[in-house]
PDB file of C-alpha atoms in Angstrom:
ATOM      1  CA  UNK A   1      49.326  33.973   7.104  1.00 44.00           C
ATOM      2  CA  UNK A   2      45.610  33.872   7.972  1.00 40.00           C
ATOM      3  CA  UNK A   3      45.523  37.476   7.894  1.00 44.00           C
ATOM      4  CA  UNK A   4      47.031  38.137   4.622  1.00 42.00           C
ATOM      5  CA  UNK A   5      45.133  35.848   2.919  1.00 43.00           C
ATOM      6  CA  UNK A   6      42.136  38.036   4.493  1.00 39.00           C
ATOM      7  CA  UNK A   7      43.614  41.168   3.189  1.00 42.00           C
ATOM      8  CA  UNK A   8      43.764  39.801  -0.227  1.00 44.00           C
ATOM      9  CA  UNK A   9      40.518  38.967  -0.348  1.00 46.00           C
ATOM     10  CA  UNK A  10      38.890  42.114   0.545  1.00 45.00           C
ATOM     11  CA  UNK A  11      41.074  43.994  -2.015  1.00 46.00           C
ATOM     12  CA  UNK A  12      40.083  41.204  -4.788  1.00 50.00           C
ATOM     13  CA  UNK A  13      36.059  41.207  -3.326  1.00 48.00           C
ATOM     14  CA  UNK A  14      35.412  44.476  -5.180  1.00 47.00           C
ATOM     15  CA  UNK A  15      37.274  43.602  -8.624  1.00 47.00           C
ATOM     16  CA  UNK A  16      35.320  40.326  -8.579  1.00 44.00           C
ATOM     17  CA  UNK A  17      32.061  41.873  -8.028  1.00 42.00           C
ATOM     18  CA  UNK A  18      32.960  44.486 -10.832  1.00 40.00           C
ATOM     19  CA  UNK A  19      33.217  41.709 -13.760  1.00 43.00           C
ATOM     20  CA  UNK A  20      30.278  39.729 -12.702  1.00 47.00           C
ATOM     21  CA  UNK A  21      28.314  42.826 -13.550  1.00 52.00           C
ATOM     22  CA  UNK A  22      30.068  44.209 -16.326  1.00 56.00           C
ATOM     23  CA  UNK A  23      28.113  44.061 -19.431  1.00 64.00           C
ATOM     24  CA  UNK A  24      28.960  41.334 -21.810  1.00 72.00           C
ATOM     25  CA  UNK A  25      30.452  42.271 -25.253  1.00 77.00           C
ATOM     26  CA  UNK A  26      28.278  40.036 -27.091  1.00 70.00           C
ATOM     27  CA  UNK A  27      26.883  38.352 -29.285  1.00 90.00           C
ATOM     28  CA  UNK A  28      25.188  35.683 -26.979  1.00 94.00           C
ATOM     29  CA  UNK A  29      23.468  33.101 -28.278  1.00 96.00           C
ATOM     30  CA  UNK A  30      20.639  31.814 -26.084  1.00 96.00           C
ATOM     31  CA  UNK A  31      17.714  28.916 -27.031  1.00 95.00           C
ATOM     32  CA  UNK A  32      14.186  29.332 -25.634  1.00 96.00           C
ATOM     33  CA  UNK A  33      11.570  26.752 -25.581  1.00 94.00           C
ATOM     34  CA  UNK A  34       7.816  29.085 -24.607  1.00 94.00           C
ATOM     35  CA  UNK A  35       4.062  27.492 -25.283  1.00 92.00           C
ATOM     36  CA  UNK A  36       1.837  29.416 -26.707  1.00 94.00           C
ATOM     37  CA  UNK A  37      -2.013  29.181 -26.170  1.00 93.00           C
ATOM     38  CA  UNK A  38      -5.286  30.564 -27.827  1.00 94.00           C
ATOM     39  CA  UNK A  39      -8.631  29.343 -26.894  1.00 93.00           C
ATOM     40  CA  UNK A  40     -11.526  29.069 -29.240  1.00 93.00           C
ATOM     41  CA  UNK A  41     -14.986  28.270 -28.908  1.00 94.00           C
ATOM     42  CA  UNK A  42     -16.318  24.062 -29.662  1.00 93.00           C
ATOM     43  CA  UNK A  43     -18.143  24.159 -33.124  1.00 91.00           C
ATOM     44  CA  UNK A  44     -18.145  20.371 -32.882  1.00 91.00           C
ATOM     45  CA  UNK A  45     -18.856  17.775 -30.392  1.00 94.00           C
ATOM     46  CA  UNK A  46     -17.443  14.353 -30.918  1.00 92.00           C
ATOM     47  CA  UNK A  47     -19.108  11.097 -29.285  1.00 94.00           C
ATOM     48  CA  UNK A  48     -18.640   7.267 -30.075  1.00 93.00           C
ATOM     49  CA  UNK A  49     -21.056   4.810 -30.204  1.00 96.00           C
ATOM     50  CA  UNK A  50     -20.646   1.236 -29.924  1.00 95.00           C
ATOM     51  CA  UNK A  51     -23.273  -0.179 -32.844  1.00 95.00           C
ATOM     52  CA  UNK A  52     -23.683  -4.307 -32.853  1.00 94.00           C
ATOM     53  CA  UNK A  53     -25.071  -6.901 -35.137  1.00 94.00           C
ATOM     54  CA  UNK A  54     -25.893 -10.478 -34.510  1.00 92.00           C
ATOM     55  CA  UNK A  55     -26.346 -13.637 -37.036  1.00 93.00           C
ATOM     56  CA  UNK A  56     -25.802 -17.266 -36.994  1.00 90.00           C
ATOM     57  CA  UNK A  57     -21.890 -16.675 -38.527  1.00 93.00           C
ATOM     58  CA  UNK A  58     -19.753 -13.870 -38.637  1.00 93.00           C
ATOM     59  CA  UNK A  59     -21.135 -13.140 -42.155  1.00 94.00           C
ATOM     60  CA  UNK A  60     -24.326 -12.981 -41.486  1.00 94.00           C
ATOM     61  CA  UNK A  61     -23.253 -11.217 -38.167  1.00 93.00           C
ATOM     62  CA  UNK A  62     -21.744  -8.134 -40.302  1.00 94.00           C
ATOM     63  CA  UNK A  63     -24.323  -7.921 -42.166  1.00 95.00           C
ATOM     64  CA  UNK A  64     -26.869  -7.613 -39.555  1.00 94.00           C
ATOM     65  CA  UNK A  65     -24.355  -4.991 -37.922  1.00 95.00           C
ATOM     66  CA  UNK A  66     -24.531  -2.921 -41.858  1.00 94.00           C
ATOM     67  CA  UNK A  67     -28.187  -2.808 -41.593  1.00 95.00           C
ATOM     68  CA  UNK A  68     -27.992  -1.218 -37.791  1.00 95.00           C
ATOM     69  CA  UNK A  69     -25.379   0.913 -38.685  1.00 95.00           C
ATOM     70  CA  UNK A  70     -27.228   2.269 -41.953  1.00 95.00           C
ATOM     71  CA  UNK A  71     -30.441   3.070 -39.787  1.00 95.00           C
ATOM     72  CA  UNK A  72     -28.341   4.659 -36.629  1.00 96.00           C
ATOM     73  CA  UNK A  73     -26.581   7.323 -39.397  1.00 95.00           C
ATOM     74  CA  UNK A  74     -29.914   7.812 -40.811  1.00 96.00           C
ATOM     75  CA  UNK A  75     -31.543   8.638 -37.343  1.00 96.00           C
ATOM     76  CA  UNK A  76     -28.995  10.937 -36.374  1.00 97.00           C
ATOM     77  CA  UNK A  77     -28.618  12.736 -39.788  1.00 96.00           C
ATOM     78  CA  UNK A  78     -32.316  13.607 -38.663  1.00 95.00           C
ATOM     79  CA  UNK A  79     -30.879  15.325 -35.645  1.00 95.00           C
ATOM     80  CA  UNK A  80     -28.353  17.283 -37.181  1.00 95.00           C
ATOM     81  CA  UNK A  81     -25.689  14.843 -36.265  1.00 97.00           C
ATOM     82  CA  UNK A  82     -22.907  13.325 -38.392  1.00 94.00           C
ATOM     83  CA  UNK A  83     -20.284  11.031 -38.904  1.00 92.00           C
ATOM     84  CA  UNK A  84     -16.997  12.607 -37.640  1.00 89.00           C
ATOM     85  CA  UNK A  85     -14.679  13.830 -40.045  1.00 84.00           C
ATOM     86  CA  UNK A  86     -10.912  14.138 -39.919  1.00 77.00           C
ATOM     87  CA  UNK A  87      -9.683  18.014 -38.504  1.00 75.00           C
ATOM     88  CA  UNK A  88      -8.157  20.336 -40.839  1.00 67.00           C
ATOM     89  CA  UNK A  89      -5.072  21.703 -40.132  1.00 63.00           C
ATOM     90  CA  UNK A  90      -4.358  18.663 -36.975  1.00 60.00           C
ATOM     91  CA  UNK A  91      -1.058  17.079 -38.545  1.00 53.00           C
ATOM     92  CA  UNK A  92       0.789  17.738 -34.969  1.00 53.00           C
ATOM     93  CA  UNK A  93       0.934  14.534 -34.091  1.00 47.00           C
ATOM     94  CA  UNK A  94       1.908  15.033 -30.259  1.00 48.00           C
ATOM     95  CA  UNK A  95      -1.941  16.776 -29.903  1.00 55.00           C
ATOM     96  CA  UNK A  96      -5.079  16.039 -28.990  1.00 56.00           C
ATOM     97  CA  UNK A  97      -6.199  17.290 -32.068  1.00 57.00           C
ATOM     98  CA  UNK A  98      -4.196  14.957 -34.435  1.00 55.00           C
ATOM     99  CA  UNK A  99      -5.638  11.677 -32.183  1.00 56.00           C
ATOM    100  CA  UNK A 100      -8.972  12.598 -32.117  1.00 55.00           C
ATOM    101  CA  UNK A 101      -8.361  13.268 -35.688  1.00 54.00           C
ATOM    102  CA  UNK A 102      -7.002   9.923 -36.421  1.00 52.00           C
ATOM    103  CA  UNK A 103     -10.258   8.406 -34.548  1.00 58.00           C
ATOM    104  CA  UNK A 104     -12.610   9.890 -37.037  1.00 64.00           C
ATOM    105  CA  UNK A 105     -15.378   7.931 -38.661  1.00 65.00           C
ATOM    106  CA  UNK A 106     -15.435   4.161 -38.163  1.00 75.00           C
ATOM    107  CA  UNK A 107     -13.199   1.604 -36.163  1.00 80.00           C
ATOM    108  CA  UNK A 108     -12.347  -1.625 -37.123  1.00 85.00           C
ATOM    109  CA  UNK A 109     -15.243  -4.152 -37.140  1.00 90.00           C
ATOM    110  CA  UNK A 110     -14.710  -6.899 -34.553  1.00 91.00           C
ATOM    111  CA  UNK A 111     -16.238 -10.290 -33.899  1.00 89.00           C
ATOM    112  CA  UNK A 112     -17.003 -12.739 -30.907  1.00 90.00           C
ATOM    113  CA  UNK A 113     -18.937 -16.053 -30.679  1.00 86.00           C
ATOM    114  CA  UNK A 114     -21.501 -17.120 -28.173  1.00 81.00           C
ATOM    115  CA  UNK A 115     -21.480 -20.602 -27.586  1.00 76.00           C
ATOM    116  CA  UNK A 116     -24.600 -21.118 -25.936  1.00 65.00           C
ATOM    117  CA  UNK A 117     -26.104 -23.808 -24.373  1.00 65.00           C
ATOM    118  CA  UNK A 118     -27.519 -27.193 -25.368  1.00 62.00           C
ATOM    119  CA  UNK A 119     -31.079 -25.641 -26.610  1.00 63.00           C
ATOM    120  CA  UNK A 120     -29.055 -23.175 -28.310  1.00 70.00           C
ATOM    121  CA  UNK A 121     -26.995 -22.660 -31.428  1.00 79.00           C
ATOM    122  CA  UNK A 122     -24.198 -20.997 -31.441  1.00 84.00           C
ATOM    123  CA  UNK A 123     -23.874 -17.304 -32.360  1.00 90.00           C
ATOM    124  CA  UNK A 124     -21.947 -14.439 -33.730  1.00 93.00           C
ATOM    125  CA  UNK A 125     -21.489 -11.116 -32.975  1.00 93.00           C
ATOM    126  CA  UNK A 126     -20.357  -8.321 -35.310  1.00 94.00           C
ATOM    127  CA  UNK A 127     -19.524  -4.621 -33.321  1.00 94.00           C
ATOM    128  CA  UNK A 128     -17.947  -1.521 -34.421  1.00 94.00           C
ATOM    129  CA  UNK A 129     -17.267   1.556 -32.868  1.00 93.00           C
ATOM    130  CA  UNK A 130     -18.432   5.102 -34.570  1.00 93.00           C
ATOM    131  CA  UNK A 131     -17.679   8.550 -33.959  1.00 93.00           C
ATOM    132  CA  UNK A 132     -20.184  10.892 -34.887  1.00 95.00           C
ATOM    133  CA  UNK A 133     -20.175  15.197 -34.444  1.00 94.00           C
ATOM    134  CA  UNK A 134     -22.504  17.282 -32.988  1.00 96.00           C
ATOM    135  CA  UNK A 135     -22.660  20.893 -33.521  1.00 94.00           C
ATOM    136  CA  UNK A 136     -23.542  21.572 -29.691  1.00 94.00           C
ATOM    137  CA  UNK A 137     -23.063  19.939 -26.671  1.00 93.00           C
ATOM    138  CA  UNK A 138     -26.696  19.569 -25.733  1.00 94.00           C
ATOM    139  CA  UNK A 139     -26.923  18.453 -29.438  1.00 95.00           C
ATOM    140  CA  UNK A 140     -24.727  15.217 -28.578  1.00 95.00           C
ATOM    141  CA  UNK A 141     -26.465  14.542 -25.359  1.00 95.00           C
ATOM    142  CA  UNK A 142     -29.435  14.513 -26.432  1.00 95.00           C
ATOM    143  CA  UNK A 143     -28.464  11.864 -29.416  1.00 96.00           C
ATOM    144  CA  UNK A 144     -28.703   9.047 -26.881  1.00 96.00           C
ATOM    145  CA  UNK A 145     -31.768   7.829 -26.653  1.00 96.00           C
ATOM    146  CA  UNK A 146     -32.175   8.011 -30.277  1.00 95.00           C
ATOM    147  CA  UNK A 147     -28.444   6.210 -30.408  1.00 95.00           C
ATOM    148  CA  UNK A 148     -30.163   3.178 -27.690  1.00 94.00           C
ATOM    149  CA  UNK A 149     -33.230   3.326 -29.725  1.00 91.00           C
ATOM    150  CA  UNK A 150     -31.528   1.985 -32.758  1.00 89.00           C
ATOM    151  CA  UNK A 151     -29.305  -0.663 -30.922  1.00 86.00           C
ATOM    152  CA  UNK A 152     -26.417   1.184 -29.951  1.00 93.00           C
ATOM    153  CA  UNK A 153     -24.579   2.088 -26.557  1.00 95.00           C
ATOM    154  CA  UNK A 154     -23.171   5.776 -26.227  1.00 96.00           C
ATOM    155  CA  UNK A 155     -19.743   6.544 -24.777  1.00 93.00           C
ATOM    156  CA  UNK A 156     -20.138   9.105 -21.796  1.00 91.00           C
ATOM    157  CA  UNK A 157     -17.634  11.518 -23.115  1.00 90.00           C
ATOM    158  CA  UNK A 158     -18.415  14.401 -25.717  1.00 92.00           C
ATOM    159  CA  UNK A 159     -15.242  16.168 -26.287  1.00 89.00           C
ATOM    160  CA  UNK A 160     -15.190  19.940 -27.874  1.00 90.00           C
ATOM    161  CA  UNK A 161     -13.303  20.111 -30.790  1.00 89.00           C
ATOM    162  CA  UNK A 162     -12.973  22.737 -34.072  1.00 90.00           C
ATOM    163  CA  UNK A 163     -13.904  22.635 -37.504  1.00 87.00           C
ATOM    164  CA  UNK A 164     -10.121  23.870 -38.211  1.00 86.00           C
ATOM    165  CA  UNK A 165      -6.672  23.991 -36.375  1.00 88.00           C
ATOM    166  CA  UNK A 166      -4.775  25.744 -38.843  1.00 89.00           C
ATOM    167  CA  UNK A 167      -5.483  29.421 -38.300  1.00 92.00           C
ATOM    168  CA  UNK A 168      -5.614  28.825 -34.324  1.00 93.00           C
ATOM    169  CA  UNK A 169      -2.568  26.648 -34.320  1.00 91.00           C
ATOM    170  CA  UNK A 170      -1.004  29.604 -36.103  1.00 94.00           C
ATOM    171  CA  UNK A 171      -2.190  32.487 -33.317  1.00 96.00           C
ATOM    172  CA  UNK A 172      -0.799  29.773 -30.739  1.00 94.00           C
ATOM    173  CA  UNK A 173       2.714  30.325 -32.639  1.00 95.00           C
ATOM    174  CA  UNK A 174       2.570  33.822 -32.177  1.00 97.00           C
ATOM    175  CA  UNK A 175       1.997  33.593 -28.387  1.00 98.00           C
ATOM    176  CA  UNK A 176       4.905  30.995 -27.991  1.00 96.00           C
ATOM    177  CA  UNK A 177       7.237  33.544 -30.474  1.00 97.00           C
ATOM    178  CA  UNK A 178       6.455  36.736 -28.338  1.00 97.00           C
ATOM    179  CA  UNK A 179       6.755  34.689 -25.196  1.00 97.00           C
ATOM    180  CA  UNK A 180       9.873  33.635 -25.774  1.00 97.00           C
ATOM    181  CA  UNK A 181      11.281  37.244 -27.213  1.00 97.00           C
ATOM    182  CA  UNK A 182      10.222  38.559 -23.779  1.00 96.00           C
ATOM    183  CA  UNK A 183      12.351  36.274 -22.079  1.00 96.00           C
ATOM    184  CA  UNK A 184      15.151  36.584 -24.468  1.00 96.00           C
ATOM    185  CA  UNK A 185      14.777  40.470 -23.827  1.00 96.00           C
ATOM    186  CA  UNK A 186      15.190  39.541 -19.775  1.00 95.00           C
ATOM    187  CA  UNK A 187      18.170  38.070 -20.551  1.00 95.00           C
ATOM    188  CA  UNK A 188      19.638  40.581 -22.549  1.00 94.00           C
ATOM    189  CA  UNK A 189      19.073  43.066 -20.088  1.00 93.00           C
ATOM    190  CA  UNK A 190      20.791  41.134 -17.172  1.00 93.00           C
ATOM    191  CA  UNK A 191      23.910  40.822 -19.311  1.00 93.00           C
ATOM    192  CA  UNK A 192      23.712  44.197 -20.716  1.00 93.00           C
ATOM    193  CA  UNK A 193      22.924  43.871 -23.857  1.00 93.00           C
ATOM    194  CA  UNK A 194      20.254  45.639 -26.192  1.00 89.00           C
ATOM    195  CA  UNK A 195      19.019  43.414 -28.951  1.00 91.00           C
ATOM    196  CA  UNK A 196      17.443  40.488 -29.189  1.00 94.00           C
ATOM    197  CA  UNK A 197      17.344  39.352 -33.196  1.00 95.00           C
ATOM    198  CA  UNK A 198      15.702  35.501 -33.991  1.00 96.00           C
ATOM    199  CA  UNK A 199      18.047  33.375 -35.617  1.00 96.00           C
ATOM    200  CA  UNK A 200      16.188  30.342 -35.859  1.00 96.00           C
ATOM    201  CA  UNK A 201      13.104  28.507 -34.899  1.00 96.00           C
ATOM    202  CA  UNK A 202      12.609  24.862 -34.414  1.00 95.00           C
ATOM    203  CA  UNK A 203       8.874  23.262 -33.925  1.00 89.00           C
ATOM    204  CA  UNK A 204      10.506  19.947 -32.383  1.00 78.00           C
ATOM    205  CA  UNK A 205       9.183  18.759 -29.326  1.00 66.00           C
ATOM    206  CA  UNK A 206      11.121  18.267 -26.202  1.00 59.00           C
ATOM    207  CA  UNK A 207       9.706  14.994 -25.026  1.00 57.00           C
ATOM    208  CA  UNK A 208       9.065  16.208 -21.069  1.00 55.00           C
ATOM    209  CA  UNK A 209       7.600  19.201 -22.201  1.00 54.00           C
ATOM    210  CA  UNK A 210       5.337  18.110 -24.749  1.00 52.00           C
ATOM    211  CA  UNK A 211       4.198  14.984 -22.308  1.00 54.00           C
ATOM    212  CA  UNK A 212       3.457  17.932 -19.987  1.00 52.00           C
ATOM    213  CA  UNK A 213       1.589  19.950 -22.556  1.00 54.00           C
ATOM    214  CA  UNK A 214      -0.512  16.904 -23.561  1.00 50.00           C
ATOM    215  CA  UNK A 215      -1.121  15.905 -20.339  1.00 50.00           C
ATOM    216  CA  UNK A 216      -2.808  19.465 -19.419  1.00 52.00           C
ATOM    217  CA  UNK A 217      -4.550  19.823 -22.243  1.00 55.00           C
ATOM    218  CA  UNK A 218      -6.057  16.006 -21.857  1.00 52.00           C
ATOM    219  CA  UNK A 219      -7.023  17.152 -18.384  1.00 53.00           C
ATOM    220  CA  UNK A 220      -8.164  19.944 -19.282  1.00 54.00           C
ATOM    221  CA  UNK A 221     -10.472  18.141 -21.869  1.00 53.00           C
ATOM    222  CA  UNK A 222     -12.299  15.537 -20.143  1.00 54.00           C
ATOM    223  CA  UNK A 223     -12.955  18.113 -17.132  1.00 56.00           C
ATOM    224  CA  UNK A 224     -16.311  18.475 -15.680  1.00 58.00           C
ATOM    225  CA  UNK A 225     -18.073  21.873 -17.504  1.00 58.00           C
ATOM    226  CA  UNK A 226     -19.788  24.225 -14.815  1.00 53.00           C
ATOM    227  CA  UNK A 227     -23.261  24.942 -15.537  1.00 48.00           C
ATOM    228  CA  UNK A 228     -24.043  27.164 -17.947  1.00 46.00           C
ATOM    229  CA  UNK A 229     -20.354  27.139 -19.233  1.00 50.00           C
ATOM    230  CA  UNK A 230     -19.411  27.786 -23.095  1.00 58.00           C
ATOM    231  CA  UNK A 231     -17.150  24.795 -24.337  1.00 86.00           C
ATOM    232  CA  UNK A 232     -13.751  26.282 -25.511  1.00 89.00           C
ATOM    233  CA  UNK A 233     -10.766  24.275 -26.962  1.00 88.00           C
ATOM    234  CA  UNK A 234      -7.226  25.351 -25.586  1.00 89.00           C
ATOM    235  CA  UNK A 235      -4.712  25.089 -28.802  1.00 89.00           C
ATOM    236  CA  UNK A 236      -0.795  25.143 -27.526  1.00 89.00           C
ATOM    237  CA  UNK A 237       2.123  25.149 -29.860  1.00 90.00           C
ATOM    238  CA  UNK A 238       5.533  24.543 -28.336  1.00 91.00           C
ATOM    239  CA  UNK A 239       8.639  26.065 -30.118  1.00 94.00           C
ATOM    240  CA  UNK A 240      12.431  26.522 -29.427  1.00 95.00           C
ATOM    241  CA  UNK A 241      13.606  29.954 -30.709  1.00 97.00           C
ATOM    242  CA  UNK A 242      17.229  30.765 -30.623  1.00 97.00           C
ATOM    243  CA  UNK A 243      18.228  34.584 -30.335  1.00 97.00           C
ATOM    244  CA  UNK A 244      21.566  36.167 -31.145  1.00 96.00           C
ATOM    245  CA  UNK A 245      21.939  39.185 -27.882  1.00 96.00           C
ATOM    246  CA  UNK A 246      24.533  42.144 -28.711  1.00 94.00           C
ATOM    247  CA  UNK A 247      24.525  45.449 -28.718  1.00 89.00           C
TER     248      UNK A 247
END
C-alpha cells in the first residue's frame, strides 16, 4: 500500500508544482501600508524657559512673574529670538510636529506657597513655562545667559523644527505612494500579473506602526548632533494604498 501511495505522489508532485506557479487570472486586490520620508533643513530652533515671579500672595506673585516675563521677551527680541508660534501645515496629530505645535507660546501659569519660618512671612510663587524660536542653533544656545540674566532657567533641549510642514509632508506622501507601488509591482510579478492600478488610499494610522514611526523620529530628535553637523528635520507620512493586480 506504502508503495502506491508513493507512486501517486510522484505523478501528482509535478501537477502540484505546475498550479502553484501558474499565473493568476486576476484581478487581485492587495493593501500596502509604506512610510515615506523627506528631510529638510531646521529654520527654527525651539527652547523653553521656565520664567518665575514672587510676591506676598498669588496676586501679587503673577504680577511680579508679568513684569519678568515682559523684560525676558524684550531681551530676547534683541537677539533675534521669539516667542514660538504654532507650525503650519502640523494637523497630524500622531507627529512630532503637531505636539511641538500644540506646545507653542505660553503654558499654564502655576502657583506654590513658601511657608517659611517664624522670622518669615509666608510667600508665593507664580511660574510659567515659555517656548521661544531661534533661527539657528547657536542662536538658541547662546540665549541662555541672557534667559538667567533676566530670572529665568533654560531647558537643555533645542529641537529643529520648520517654518512649514505642508509642502514637505506632501513630498513625504509621494515617497510612501511610490514605495508602496514598487511593492505592489513585486507582487504582481510573483503572481503573474502586469498592472498595478491604485484604487484607494487611506492616511489612517495603524497604531504599531505609527508608535514605531514616532518613536524613531523622537529618537532621532533629541540625538546628540556631531560637530559641525547641519540640523535637518526627518518628515514621515504613513499611508495604506490598496492596488487592483490583473493583466
Amino acid at each position: 500500500m506504502l508503495r502506491y501511495a508513493l507512486a501517486f505522489a510522484v505523478v501528482a508532485l509535478p501537477q502540484a508544482a505546475m498550479a502553484q506557479s501558474a499565473p493568476v487570472e486576476g484581478p487581485v486586490t492587495v493593501e500596502i501600508v509604506a512610510t515615506g520620508q523627506v528631510k529638510v533643513p531646521a529654520n527654527r530652533f525651539r527652547f523653553s524657559v521656565t520664567v518665575t515671579g514672587k510676591g506676598a500672595n498669588e496676586k501679587a506673585a503673577e504680577v511680579a512673574l508679568a513684569a519678568n516675563r515682559a523684560k525676558l521677551i524684550q531681551a530676547l527680541t534683541v537677539q533675534g529670538i521669539r516667542e514660538g508660534k504654532p507650525l503650519e501645515g502640523a494637523g497630524n496629530g500622531n507627529s512630532l510636529a503637531s505636539l511641538f505645535s500644540a506646545f507653542a507660546g505660553r503654558g499654564k501659569t502655576s502657583f506654590s506657597l513658601d511657608l517659611g519660618d517664624e522670622n518669615e512671612k509666608s510667600q508665593s510663587t507664580a511660574s510659567e513655562t515659555l517656548m521661544f524660536d531661534a533661527p539657528t542653533r547657536a542662536g538658541a544656545l547662546a540665549a541662555k545667559p541672557t534667559v538667567e540674566a533676566n530670572g529665568g532657567k533654560m531647558a537643555d533641549e533645542v529641537i529643529g523644527l520648520l517654518d512649514d510642514y505642508a509642502g514637505p509632508t506632501r513630498r513625504a506622501k509621494a515617497d510612501a505612494i511610490a514605495k508602496a507601488r514598487g511593492e505592489a509591482a513585486g507582487y504582481a510579478e510573483t503572481l503573474g500579473l502586469r498592472r498595478a492600478a491604485i484604487a484607494r488610499i487611506s492616511e489612517k494610522q495603524d497604531m504599531v506602526a505609527g508608535s514605531m514611526s514616532f518613536f524613531l523620529e523622537l529618537i532621532s530628535m533629541f540625538a546628540p548632533k556631531p560637530a559641525g553637523a547641519s540640523d535637518s528635520v526627518t518628515v514621515t507620512a504613513n499611508l495604506a494604498v490598496e492596488f487592483q493586480l490583473s493583466r
